[in-house]
Short mmCIF file of C-alpha atoms in Angstrom, two decimals:
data_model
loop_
_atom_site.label_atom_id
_atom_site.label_comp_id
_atom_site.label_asym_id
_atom_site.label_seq_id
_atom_site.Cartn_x
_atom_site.Cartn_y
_atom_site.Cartn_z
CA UNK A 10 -16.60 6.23 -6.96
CA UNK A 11 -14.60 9.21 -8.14
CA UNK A 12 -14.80 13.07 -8.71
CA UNK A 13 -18.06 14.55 -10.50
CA UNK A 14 -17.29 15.24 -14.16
CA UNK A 15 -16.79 19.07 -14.59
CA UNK A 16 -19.10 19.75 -16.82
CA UNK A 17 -22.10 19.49 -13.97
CA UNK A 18 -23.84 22.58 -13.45
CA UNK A 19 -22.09 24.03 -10.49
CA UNK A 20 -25.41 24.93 -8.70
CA UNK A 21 -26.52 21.22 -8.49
CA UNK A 22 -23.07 20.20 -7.23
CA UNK A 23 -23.43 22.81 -4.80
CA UNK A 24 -27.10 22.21 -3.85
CA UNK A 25 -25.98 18.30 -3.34
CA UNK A 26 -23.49 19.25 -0.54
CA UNK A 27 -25.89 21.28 1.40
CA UNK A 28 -28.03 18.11 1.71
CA UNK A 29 -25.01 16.04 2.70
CA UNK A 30 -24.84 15.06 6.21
CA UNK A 31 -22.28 12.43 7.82
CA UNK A 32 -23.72 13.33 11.87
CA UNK A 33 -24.39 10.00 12.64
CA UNK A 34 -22.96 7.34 14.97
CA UNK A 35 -19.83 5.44 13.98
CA UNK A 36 -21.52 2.17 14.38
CA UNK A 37 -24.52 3.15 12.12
CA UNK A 38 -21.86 4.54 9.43
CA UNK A 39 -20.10 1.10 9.73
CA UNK A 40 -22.93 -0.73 8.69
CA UNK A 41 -23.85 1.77 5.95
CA UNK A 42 -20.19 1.11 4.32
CA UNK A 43 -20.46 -2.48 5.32
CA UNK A 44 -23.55 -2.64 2.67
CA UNK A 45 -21.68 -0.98 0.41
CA UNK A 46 -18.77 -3.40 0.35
CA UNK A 47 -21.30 -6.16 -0.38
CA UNK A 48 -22.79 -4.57 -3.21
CA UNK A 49 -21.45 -6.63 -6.78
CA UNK A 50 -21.49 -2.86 -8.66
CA UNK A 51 -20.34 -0.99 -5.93
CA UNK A 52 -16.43 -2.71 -5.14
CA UNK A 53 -15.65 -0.83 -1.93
CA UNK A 54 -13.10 -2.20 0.51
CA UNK A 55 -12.37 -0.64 3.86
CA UNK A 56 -9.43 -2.11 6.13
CA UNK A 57 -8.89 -1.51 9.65
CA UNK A 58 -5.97 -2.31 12.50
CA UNK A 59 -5.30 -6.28 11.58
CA UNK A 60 -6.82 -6.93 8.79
CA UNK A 61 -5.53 -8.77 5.69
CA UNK A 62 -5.64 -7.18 2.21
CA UNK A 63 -7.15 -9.34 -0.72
CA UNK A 64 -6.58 -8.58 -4.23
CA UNK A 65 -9.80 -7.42 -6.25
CA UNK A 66 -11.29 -4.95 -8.69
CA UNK A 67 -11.71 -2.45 -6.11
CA UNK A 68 -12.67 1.17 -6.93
CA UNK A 69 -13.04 3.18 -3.41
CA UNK A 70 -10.63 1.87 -0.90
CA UNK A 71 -9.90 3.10 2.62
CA UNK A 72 -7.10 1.93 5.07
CA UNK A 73 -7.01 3.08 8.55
CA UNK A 74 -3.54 1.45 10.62
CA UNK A 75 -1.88 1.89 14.01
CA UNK A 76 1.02 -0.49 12.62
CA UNK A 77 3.43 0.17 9.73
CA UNK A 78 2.64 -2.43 6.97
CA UNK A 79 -0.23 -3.28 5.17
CA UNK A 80 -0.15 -6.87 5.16
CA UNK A 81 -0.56 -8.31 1.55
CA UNK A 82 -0.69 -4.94 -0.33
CA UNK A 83 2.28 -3.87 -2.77
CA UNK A 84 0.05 -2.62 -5.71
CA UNK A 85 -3.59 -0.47 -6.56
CA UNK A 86 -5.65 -2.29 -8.51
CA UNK A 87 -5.74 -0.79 -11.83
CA UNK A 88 -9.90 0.15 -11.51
CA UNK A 89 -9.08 2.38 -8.32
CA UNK A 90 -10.39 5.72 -8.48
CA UNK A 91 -10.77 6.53 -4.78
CA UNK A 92 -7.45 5.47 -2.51
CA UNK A 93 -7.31 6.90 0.99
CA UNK A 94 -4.65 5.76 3.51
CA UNK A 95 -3.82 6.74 6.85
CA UNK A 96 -0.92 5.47 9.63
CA UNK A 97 -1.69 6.79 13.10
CA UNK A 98 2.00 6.47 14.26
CA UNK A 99 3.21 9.95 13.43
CA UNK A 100 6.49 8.74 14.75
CA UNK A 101 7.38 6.38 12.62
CA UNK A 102 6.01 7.25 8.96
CA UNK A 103 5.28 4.12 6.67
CA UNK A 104 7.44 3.96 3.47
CA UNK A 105 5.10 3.44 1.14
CA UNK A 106 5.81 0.24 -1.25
CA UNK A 107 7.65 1.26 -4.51
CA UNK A 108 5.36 1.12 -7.35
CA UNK A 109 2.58 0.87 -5.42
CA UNK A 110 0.51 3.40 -8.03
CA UNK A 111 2.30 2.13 -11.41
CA UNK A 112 -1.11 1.35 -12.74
CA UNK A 113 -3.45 3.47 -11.17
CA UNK A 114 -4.11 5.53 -14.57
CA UNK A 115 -7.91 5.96 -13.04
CA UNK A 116 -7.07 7.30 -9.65
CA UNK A 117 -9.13 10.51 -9.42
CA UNK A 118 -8.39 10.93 -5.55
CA UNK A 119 -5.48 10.12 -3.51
CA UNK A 120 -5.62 10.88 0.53
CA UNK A 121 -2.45 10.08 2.44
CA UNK A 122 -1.76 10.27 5.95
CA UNK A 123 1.47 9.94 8.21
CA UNK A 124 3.50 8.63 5.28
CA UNK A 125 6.72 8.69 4.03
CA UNK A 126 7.92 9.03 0.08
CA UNK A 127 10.06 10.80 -1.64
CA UNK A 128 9.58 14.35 -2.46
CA UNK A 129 11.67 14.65 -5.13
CA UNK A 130 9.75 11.45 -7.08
CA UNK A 131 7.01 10.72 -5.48
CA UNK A 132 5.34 7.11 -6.22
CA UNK A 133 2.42 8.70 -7.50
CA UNK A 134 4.26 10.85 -10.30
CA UNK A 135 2.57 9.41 -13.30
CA UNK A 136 -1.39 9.17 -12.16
CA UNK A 137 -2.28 11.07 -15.02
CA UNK A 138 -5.86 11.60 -14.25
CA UNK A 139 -5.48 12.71 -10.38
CA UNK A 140 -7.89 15.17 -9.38
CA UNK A 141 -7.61 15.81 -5.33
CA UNK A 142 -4.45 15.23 -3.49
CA UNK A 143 -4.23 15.27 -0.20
CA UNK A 144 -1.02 15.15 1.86
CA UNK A 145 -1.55 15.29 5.82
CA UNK A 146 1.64 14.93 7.99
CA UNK A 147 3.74 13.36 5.45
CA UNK A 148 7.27 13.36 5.38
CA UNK A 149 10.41 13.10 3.03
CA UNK A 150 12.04 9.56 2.90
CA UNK A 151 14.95 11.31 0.59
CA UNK A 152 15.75 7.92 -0.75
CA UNK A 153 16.86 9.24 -4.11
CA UNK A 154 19.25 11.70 -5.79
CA UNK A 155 18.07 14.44 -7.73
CA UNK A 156 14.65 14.62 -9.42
CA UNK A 157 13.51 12.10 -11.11
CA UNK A 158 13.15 12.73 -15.14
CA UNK A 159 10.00 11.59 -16.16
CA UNK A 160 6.80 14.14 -16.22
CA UNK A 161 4.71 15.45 -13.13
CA UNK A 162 1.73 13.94 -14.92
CA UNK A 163 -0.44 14.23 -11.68
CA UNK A 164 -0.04 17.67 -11.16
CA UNK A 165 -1.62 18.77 -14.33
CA UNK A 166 -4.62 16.95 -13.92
CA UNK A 167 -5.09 18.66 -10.22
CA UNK A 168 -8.22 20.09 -9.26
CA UNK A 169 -7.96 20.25 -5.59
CA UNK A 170 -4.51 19.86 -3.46
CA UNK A 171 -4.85 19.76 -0.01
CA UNK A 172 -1.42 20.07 1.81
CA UNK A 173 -1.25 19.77 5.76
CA UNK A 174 1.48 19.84 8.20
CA UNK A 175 3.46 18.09 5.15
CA UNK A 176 7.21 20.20 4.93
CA UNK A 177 7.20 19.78 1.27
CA UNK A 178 8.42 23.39 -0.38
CA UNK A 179 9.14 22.17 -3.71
CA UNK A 180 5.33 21.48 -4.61
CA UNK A 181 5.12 24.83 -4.20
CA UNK A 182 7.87 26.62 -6.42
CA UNK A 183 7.72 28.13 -9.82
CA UNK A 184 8.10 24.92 -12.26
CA UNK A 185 5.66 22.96 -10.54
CA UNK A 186 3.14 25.55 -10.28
CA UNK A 187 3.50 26.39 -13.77
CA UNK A 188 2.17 22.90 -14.46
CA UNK A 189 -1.16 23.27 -12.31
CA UNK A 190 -3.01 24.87 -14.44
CA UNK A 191 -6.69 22.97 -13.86
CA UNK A 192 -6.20 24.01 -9.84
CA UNK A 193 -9.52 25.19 -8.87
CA UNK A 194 -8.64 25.00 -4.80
CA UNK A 195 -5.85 25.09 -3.14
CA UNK A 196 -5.28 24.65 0.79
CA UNK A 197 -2.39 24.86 3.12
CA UNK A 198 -2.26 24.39 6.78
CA UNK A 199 0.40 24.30 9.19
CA UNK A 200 3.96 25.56 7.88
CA UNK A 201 4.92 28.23 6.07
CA UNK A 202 1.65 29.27 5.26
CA UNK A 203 1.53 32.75 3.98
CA UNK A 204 4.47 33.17 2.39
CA UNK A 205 3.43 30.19 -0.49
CA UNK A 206 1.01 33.03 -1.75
CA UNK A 207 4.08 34.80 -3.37
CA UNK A 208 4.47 31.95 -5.73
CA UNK A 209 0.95 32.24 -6.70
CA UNK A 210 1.65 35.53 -8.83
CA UNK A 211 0.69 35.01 -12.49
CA UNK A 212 -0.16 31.20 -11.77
CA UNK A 213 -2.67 29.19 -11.02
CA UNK A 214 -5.40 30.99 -13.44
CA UNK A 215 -8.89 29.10 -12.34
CA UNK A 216 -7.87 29.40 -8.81
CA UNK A 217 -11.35 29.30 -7.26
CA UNK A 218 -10.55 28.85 -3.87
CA UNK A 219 -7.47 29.39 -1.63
CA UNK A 220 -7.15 28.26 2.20
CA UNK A 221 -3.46 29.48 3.94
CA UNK A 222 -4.61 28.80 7.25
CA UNK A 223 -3.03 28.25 10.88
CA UNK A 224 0.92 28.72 9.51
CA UNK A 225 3.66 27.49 12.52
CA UNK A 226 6.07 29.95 11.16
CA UNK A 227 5.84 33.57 11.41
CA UNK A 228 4.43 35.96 9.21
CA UNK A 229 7.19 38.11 6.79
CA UNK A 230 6.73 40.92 5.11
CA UNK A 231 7.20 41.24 1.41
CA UNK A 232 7.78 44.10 -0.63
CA UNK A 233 5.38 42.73 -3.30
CA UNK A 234 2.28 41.32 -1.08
CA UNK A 235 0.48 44.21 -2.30
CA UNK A 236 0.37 42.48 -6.03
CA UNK A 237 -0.61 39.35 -4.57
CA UNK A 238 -3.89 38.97 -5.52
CA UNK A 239 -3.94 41.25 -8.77
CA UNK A 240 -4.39 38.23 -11.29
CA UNK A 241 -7.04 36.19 -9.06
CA UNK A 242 -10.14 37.18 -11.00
CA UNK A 243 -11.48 33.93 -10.48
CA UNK A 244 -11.17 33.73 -6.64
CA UNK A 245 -14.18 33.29 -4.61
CA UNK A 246 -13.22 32.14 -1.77
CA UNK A 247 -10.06 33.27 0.28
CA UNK A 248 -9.58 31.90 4.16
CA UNK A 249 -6.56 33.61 6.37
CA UNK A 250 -7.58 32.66 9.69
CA UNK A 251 -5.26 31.60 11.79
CA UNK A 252 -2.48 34.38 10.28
CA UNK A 253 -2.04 35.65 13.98
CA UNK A 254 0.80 37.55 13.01
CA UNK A 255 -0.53 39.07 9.47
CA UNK A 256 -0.12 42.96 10.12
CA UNK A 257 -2.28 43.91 7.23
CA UNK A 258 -4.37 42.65 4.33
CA UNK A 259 -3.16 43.36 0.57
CA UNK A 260 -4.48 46.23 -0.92
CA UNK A 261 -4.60 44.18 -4.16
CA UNK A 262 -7.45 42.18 -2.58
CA UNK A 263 -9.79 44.58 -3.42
CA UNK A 264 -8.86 43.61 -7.42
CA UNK A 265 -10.36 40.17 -6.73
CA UNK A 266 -13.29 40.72 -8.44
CA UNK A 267 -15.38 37.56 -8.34
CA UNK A 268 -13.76 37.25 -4.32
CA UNK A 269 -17.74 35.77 -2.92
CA UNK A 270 -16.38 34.99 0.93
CA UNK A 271 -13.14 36.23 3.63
CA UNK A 272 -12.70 34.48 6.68
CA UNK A 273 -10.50 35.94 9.02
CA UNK A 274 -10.91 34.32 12.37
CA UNK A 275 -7.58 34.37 14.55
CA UNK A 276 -6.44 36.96 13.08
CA UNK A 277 -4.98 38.96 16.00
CA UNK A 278 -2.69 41.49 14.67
CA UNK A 279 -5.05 43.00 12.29
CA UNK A 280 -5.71 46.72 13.12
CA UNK A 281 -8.10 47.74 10.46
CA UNK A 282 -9.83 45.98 7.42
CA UNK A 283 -11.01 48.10 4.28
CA UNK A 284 -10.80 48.17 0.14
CA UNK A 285 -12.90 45.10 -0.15
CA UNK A 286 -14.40 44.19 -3.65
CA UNK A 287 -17.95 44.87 -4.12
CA UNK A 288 -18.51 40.82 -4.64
CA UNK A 289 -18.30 39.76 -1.34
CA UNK A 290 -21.49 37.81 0.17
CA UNK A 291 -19.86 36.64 3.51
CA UNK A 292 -17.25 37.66 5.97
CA UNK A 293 -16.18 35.76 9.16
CA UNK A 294 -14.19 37.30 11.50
CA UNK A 295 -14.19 35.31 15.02
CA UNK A 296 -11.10 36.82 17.47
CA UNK A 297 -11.77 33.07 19.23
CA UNK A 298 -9.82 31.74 16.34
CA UNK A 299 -10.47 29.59 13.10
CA UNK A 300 -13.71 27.18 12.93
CA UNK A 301 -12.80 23.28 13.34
CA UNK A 302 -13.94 22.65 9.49
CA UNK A 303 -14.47 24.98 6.37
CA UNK A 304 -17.44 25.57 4.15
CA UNK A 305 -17.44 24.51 0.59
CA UNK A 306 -19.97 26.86 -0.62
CA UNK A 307 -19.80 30.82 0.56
CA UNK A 308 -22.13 30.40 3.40
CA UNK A 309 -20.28 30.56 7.39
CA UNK A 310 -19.35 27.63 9.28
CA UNK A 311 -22.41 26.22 11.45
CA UNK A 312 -22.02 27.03 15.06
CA UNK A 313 -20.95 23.97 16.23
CA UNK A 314 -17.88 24.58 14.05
CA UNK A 315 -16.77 27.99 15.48
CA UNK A 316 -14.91 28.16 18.39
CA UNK A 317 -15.99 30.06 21.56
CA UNK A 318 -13.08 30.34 23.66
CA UNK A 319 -9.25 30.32 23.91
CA UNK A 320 -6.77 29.30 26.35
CA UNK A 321 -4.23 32.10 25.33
CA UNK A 322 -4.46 35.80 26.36
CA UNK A 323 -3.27 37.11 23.19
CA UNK A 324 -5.52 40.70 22.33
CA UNK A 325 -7.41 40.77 19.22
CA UNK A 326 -6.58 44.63 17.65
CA UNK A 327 -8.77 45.10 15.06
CA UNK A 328 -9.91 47.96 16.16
CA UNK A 329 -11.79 49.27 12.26
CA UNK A 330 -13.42 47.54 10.06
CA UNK A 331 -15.18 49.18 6.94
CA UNK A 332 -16.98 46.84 4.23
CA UNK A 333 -18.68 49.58 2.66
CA UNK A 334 -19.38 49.34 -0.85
CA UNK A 335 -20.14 45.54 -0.50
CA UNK A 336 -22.86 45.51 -2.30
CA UNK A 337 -23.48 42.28 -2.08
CA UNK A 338 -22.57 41.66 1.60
CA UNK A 339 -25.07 39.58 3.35
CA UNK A 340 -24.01 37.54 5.73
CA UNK A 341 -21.58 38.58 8.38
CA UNK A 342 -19.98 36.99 11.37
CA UNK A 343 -17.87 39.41 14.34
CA UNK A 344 -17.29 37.68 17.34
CA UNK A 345 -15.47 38.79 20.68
CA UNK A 346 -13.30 41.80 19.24
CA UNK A 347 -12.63 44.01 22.22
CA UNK A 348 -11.21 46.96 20.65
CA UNK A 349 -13.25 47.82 17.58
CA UNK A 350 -14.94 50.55 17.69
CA UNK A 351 -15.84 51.64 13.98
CA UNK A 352 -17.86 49.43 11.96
CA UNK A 353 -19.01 50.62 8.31
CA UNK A 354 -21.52 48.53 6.28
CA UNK A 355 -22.95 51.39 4.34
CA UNK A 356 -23.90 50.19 0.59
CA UNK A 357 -24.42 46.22 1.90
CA UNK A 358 -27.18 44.31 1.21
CA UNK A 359 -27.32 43.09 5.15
CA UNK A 360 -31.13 43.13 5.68
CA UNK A 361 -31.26 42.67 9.65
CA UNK A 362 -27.68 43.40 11.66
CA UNK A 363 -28.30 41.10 14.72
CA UNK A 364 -26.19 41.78 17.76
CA UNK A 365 -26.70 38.24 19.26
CA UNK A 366 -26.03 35.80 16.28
CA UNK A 367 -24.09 38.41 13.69
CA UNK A 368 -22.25 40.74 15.70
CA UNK A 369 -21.35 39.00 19.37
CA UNK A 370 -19.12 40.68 22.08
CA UNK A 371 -17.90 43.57 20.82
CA UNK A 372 -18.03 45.84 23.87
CA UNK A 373 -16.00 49.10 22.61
CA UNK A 374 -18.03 49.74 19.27
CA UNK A 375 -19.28 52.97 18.84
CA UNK A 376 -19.79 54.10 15.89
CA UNK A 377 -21.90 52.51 13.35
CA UNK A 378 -21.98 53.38 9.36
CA UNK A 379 -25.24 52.19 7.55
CA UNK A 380 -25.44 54.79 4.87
CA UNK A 381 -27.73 53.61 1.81
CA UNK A 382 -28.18 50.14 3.72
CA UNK A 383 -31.29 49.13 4.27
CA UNK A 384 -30.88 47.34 6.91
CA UNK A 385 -32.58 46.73 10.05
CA UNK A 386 -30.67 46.58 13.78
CA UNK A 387 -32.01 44.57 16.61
#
């Protein structure tokens, strides 16, 4: 099992993940994967708490620990293309083995959780055909000196990296960016956040879809976050939420010309929201805070996703929001946002404006812009 070639049509890719769903009981969905470790073509191996690792031609394997070894692994197999693995001792990161991907040349996805390597050569430097990397509370071991010399052949294969909670600054800065060139998606949570999308400037060219969500440190203000977005003609999908202390969006936005979808749930210190390009289909803003998982596709998070309370008192301050011109606006999500009180959607393509499933709680609104909308209120 690995990554879809490129070259499908996006619209069946797409299609296929609307009909993907994993609702189902754990015990069910341990069978399922239980069948498929028993299948001769289909070499999966999944390895819980205790278990003992056996060498084979594996291609999709999944590790799951509460200790700090793996007992009996030191190497991938060299037919790996799926490798996920995940210590649930935050404490106490496992090392993990040196040379542990030296052959992995057909590792297409890499998932690591509550580990420790080192940032400045990290053990899987040369998997020249990585395509998704994901990095969730990792942490620097710092075991060598200096960088090493040989080439960051997994970042120029990227598609997809997925950085959370992982301190690790240097992915991020100019000469490593430089090399990402194939990045269609790119998300951050936890850490600094916002202030990675100043390095994004005149990089990152096919950047489809960008995710800065939930940062722990605070918002700054840069003279240049107007230019931000100025270059992303290929962005589609942009999520902020969880930017509580993001003043103001970048007037540059409105330059991202393909931009399909905004989500902008938790973002308290907003007070207004215009200068939107005419592309966008969806916009999300929830004053609850950000949904528990994001959408691949441009379509807003099932409810069972979005959050309907919070424990802080914190105000939301939005209190204007105009997405006129939005021509192709047509689904919309505004949820508990006491103190707006101007809403524009004159030029969208919003057929029906629902005030119980598309705009929820907003007491204060009072005036309402639907010039050349045809659009429908109930």
């Amino acid at each position: 099992m690995g990554l879809l070639q490129e070259d499908i049509a996006r619209d069946n890719i797409i299609s296929l993940h609307r009909q993907i769903n994993w609702n189902c009981e754990a015990h069910f969905l341990e069978k399922v994967i239980e069948r498929f470790m028993g299948h001769p073509e289909l070499p999966f191996l999944v390895i819980k708490d205790g278990d003992v690792y056996e060498e084979g031609t594996y291609r999709w394997i999944s590790i799951k620990s509460r200790n700090t070894k793996i007992h009996g692994m030191q190497t991938i197999p060299t037919m790996t293309t799926s490798f996920f693995l995940a210590f649930e001792r935050s404490d106490q990161p496992q090392t993990l083995p040196n040379g542990m991907f030296e052959h992995c040349s057909k590792l297409g996805v890499l998932v690591l959780y509550c580990c420790a390597f080192s940032f400045a050569s990290p053990p899987f430097l040369k998997c020249c055909g990585l395509r998704f990397l994901g990095l969730d509370h990792c942490t620097d071991e710092k075991a060598t000196e200096g960088e090493d010399d040989a080439e960051w052949l997994c970042l120029s294969s990227l598609w997809v990296l997925d950085v959370r909670y992982t301190n690790w600054n240097g992915i991020f800065c100019a000469e490593k960016m430089d090399i990402m060139t194939n990045i269609r998606e790119l998300n951050i949570e936890g850490e600094m956040g916002w202030q990675y999308i100043a390095c994004l400037q005149r990089r990152l060219p096919n950047l489809e879809r960008l995710r800065i969500i939930k940062p722990t440190c605070k918002w700054v203000i840069s003279e240049a976050v107007d230019n931000y977005f100025v270059d992303k003609k290929s962005m589609k999908i942009l999520d902020l939420s969880g930017n509580s202390d993001m003043k103001s969006l970048p007037t540059s936005l409105s330059k991202a010309s393909s931009l399909q979808m905004l989500v902008l749930d938790g973002c308290d210190e907003l007070e207004s929201i215009g200068g939107l390009p005419p592309s966008l289909e969806s916009v999300s803003f929830n004053g609850y805070g950000p949904a528990s998982q994001w959408t691949q596709t441009v379509e807003l998070p099932p409810k069972q996703f979005l959050p309907s309370s919070r424990t802080d008192n914190k105000d939301v301050r939005i209190s204007k929001i105009s997405l006129a011109g939005c021509t192709q606006l047509g689904n919309l999500y505004l949820c508990w946002l006491p103190n707006l009180v101007e809403l524009d959607l004159s030029g969208t393509s919003i057929k029906i404006l629902d005030f119980k499933t598309m705009v929820v709680q907003i007491p204060r609104l009072k005036r309402l812009f639907l010039k050349d909308a045809s659009t429908f209120v109930q």
